[in-house]
Coordinates of C-alpha atoms and ligand atoms in Angstrom, one line a residue:
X1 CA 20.8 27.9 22.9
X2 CA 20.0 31.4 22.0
X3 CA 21.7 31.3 18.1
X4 CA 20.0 27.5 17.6
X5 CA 16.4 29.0 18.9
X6 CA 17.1 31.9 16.3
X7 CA 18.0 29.4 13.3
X8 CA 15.1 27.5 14.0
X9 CA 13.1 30.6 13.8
X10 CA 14.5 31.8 10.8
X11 CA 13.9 28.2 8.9
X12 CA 10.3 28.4 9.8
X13 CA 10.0 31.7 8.3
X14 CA 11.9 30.2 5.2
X15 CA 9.6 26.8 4.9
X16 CA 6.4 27.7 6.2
X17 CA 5.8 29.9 2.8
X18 CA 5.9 27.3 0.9
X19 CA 3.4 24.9 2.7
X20 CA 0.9 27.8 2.4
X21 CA 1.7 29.4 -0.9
X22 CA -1.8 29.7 -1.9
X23 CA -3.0 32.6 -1.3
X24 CA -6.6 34.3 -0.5
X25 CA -5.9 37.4 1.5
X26 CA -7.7 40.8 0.6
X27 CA -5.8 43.9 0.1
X28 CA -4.7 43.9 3.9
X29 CA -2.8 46.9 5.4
X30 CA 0.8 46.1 7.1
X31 CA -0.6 48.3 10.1
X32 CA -3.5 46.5 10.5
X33 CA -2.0 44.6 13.3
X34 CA -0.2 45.4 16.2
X35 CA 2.9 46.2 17.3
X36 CA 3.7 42.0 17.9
X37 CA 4.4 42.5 21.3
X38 CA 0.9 42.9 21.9
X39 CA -1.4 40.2 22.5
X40 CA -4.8 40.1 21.1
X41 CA -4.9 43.5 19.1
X42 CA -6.5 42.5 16.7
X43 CA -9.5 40.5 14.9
X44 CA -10.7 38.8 11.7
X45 CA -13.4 38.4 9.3
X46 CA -16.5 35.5 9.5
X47 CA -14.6 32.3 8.6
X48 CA -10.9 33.5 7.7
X49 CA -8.5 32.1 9.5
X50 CA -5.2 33.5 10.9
X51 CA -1.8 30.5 12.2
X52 CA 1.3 32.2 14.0
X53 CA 4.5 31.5 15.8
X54 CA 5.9 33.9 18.2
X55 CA 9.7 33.7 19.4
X56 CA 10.1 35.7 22.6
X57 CA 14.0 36.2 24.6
X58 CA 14.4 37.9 27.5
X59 CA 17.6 39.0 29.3
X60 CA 17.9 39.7 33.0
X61 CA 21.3 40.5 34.9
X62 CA 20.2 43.6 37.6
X63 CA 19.2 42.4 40.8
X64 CA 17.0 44.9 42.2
X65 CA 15.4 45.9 45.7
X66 CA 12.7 48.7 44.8
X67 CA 13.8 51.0 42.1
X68 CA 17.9 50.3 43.3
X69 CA 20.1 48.0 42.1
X70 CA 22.1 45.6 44.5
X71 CA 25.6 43.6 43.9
X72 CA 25.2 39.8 44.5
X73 CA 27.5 40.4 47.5
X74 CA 24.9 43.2 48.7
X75 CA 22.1 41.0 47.9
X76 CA 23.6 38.2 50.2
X77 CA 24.1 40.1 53.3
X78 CA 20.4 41.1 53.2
X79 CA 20.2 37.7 54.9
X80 CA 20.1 35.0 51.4
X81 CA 22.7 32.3 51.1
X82 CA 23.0 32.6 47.4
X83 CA 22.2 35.4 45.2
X84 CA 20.8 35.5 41.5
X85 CA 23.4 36.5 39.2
X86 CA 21.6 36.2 35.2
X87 CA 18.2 34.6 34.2
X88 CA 17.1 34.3 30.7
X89 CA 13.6 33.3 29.6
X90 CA 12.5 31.8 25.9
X91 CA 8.9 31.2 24.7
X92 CA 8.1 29.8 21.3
X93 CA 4.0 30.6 20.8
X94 CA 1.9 29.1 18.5
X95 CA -1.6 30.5 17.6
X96 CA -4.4 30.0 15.5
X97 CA -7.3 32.6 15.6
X98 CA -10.5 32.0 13.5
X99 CA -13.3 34.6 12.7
X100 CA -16.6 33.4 13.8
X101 CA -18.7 36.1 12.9
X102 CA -17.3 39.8 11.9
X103 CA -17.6 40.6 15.2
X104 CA -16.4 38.2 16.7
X105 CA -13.2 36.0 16.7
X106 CA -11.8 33.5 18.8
X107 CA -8.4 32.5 19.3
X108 CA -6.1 30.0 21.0
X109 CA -2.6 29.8 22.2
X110 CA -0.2 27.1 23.4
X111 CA 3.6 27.9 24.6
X112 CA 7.0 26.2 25.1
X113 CA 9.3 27.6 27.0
X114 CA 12.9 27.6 28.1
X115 CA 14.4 29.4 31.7
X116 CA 18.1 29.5 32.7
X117 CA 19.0 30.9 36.0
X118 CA 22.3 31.5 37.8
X119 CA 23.1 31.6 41.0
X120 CA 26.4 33.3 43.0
X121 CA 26.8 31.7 46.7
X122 CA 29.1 33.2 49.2
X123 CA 32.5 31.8 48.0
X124 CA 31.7 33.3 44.8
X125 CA 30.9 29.8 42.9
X126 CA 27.9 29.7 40.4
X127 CA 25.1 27.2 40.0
X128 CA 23.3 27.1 36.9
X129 CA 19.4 25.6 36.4
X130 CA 17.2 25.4 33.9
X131 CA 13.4 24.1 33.6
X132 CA 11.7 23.2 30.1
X133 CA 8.1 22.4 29.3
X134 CA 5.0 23.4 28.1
X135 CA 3.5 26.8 29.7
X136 CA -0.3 27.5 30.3
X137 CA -2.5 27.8 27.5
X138 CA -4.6 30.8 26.3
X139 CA -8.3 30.5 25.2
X140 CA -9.3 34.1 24.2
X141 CA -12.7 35.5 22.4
X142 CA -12.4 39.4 21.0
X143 CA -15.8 40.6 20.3
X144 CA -15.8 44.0 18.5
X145 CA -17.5 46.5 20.3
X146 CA -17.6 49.5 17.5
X147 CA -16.4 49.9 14.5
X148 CA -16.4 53.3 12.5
X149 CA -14.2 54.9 9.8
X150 CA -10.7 54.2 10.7
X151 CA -11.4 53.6 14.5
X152 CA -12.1 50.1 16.4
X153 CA -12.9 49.4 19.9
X154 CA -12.6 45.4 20.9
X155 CA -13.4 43.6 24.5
X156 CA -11.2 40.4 24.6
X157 CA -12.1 38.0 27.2
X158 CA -9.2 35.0 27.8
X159 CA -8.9 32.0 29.8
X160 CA -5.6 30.6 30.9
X161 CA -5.7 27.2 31.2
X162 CA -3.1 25.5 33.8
X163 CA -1.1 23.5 31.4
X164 CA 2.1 24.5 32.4
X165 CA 4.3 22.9 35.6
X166 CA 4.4 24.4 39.1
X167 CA 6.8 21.8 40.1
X168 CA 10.1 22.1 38.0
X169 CA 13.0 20.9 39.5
X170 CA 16.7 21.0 39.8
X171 CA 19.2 18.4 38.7
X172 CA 19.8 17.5 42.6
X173 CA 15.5 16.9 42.9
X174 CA 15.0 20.0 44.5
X175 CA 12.0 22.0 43.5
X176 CA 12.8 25.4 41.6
X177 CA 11.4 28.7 43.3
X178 CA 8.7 30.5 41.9
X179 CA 10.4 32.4 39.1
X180 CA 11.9 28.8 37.5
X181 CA 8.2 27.9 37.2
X182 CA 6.4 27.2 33.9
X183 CA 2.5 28.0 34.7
X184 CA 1.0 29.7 37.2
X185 CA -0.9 26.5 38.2
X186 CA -4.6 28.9 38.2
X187 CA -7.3 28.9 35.6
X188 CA -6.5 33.0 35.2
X189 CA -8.8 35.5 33.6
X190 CA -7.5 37.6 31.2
X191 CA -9.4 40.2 29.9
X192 CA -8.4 43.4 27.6
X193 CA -10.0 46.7 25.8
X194 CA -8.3 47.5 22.9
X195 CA -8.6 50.7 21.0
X196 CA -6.9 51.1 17.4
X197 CA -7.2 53.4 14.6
X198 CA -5.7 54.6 11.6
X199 CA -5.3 58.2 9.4
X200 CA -3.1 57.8 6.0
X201 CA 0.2 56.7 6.6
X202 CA 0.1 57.1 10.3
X203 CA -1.8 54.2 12.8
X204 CA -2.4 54.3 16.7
X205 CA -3.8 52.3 19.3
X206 CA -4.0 51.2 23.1
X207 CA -4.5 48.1 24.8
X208 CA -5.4 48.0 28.7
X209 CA -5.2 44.1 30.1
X210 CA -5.5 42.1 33.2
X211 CA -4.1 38.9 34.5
X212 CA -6.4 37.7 37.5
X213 CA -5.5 34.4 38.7
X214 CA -8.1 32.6 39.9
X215 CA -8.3 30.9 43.8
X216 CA -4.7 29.3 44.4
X217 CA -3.0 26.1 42.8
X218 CA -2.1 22.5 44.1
X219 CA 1.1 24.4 45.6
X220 CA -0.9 26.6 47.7
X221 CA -0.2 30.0 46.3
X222 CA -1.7 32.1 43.5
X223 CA 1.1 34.4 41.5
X224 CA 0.4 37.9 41.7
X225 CA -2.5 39.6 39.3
X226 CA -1.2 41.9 36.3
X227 CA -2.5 45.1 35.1
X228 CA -1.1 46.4 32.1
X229 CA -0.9 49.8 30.0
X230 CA 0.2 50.0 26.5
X231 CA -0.3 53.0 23.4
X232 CA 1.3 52.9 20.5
X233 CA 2.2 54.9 17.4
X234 CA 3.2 53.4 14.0
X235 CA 3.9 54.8 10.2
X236 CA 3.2 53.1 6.8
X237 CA 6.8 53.4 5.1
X238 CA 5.3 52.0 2.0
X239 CA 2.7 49.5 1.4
X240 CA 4.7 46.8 3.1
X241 CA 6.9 48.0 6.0
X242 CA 5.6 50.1 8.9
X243 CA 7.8 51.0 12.1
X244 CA 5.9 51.3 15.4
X245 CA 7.0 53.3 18.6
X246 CA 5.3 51.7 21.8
X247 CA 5.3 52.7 25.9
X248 CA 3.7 50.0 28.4
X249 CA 3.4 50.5 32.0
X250 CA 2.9 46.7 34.1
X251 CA 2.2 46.6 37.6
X252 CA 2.0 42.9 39.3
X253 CA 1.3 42.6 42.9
X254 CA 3.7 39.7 45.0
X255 CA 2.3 36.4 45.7
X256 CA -0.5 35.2 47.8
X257 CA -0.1 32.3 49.9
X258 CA 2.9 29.8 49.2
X259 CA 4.6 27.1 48.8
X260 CA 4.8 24.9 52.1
X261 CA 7.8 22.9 50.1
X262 CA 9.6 26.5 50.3
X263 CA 8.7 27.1 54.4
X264 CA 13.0 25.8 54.8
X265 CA 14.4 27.5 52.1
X266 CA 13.3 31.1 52.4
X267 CA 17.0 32.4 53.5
X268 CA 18.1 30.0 50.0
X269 CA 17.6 32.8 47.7
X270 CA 15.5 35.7 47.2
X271 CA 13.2 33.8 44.3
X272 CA 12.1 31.6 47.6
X273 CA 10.0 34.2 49.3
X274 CA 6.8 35.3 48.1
X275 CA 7.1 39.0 48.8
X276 CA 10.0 38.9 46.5
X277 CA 7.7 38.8 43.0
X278 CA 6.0 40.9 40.9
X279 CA 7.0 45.2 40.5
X280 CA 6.0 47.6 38.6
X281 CA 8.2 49.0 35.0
X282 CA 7.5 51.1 32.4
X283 CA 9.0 50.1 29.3
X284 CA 9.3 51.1 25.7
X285 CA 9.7 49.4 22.6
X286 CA 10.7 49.8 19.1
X287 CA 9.1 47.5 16.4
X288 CA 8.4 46.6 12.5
X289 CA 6.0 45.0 10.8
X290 CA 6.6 44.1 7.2
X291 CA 3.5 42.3 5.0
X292 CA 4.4 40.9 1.8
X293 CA 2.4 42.3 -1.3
X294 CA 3.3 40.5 -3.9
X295 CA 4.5 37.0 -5.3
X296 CA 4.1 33.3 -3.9
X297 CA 4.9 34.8 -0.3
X298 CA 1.7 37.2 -0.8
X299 CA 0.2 37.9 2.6
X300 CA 2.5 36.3 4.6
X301 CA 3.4 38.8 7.8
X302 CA 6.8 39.0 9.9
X303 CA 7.3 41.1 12.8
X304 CA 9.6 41.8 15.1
X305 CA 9.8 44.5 18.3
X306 CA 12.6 45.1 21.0
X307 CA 11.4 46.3 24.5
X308 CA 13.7 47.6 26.7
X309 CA 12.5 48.9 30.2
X310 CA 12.8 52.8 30.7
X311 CA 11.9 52.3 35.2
X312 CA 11.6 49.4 37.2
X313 CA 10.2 49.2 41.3
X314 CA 10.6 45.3 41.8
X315 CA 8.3 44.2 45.2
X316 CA 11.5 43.0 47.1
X317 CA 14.4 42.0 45.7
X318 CA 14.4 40.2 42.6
X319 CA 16.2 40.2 38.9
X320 CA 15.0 43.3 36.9
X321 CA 14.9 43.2 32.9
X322 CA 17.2 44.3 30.7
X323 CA 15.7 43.8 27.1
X324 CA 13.5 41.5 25.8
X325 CA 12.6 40.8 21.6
X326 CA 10.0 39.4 20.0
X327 CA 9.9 38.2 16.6
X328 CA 6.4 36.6 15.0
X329 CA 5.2 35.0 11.5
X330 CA 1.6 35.4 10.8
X331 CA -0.5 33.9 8.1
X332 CA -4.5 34.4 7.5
X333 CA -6.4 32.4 5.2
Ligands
CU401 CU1 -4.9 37.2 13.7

């Protein structure tokens, strides 16, 4: 799933040049944006126009409790009948931003996405599920708050719309727990301050963001809000590439309310109890951004950034992170 998710990347970096190989960019630095890992970092002018795709993998294996690690065996004799052994999550994201004004741009954002989860019960037999479907989608206006030579401060204020499904469900009917879930079922808040600036070769920035779900969902239960803390420093290698170094700390409480389909199954598995979601992790993350200069493929932008965590303090127990990548086209017109 993992290698045809990566061709099918890779063909839409190969064709999409050529249904856009008109081109009416400005002299654009490669470090304008972002680190592409980061949402939202940056804006564009009155009536130019930006389309992208984002591929996101991540990789879970550790089961945690805190900031220790626990054996499936260990995990089971905390009182669970089965115990996560490997989840994997996949996101393909597709935006279009559009500047309205100079100072103000908005943007939109839908998402497919793929989850795989294994379980280990106590004869050592595994069960594998997976849920598909569309996740919520993102409404987001950046307004720029100042602007002076090579500095830019920008208020982003984003509404998460609750497209995706609370109510996934395994090949035997069952409902999935909360982590096999698509959407958060909430209209969510979602807004961020970012700060960026640039000196020669060398570019910088921050980016502090919130994820505040609004009331609960049909399911009775709201998913845990998110604050998050990100800087990063980059350097122009030449006019095309640029390499970034980035840190991000998350936080993300457990979840309020829950479930009443869940009230029988909370000695199931840990991804069953709602004190079992959410942690705190510090990660860092090394990334490229490459901008094309010249020739039909002018302006077109691929980026990719590997995040790995550096400390993680899950709420409960639950399946820490091992890495995850992200790999993004971007075109502005
Ligand atoms: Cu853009």
């Amino acid at each position: 799933m993992i290698k045809r998710t990566l061709v099918a990347t890779l063909s839409i970096f190969a064709i999409a040049p050529q249904a856009m190989a008109h081109d009416t960019s400005h002299n654009a630095r490669v470090d304008d944006h972002g680190p592409i890992g980061v949402m939202g970092d940056h804006m564009h002018k009155a009536g130019e126009w930006m389309t992208s795709y984002r591929y996101s993998h991540m990789e879970m294996s550790d089961i945690y409790d805190g900031d220790d690690k626990l054996s499936p065996a260990q995990t089971r004799a905390k009182g669970y009948m089965m115990a996560p052994t490997e989840m994997s999550m996949d996101m393909h994201m597709f935006g279009a931003m559009y500047g309205i004004t100079d100072d103000l741009t908005v943007m939109a954002m839908g998402s497919y996405i793929e989850k795989e989860m294994t379980m280990e019960n106590g004869s050592n037999a595994l069960t594998t599920n997976t849920s598909k479907g569309l996740g919520d989608t993102k409404l987001t206006l950046a307004y720029r708050l100042k602007e002076l030579e090579g500095h830019r401060f920008q208020l982003n204020t984003g509404l998460s719309l609750p497209t995706g499904s609370i109510d996934k469900k395994s090949k035997t009917g069952a409902k999935l727990a909360y982590p096999m879930q698509l959407g958060s079922g909430t209209f969510d808040l979602q807004p961020s301050l970012t700060y960026a600036g640039h000196h020669g070769d060398w570019g910088w920035g921050g980016q502090a963001a919130a994820v505040l779900h609004l009331g609960r969902n049909s399911d009775h239960y709201s998913l845990g809000d998110e604050f998050k803390l990100t800087a990063w420093g980059s350097r122009r290698l030449n006019k095309s590439f640029s390499a970034s170094l980035r840190v991000e700390g998350k936080t993300q409480s457990e979840i309020d309310g829950s479930d009443p389909d869940f009230a029988s199954k909370l000695n199931m598995a840990p991804g069953f109890r709602t004190e079992n979601y959410g942690g705190s992790s510090i990660d860092g993350a090394v990334g490229i951004n490459y901008l094309v200069q010249e020739g039909q493929l002018k302006g077109h932008r691929l980026a990719a950034e590997f995040i790995a965590p550096l400390y993680q303090n899950m709420n409960g127990i639950k399946l820490g992170n091992d890495y995850r990548l992200v790999v993004g086209w971007q075109k502005s017109f």
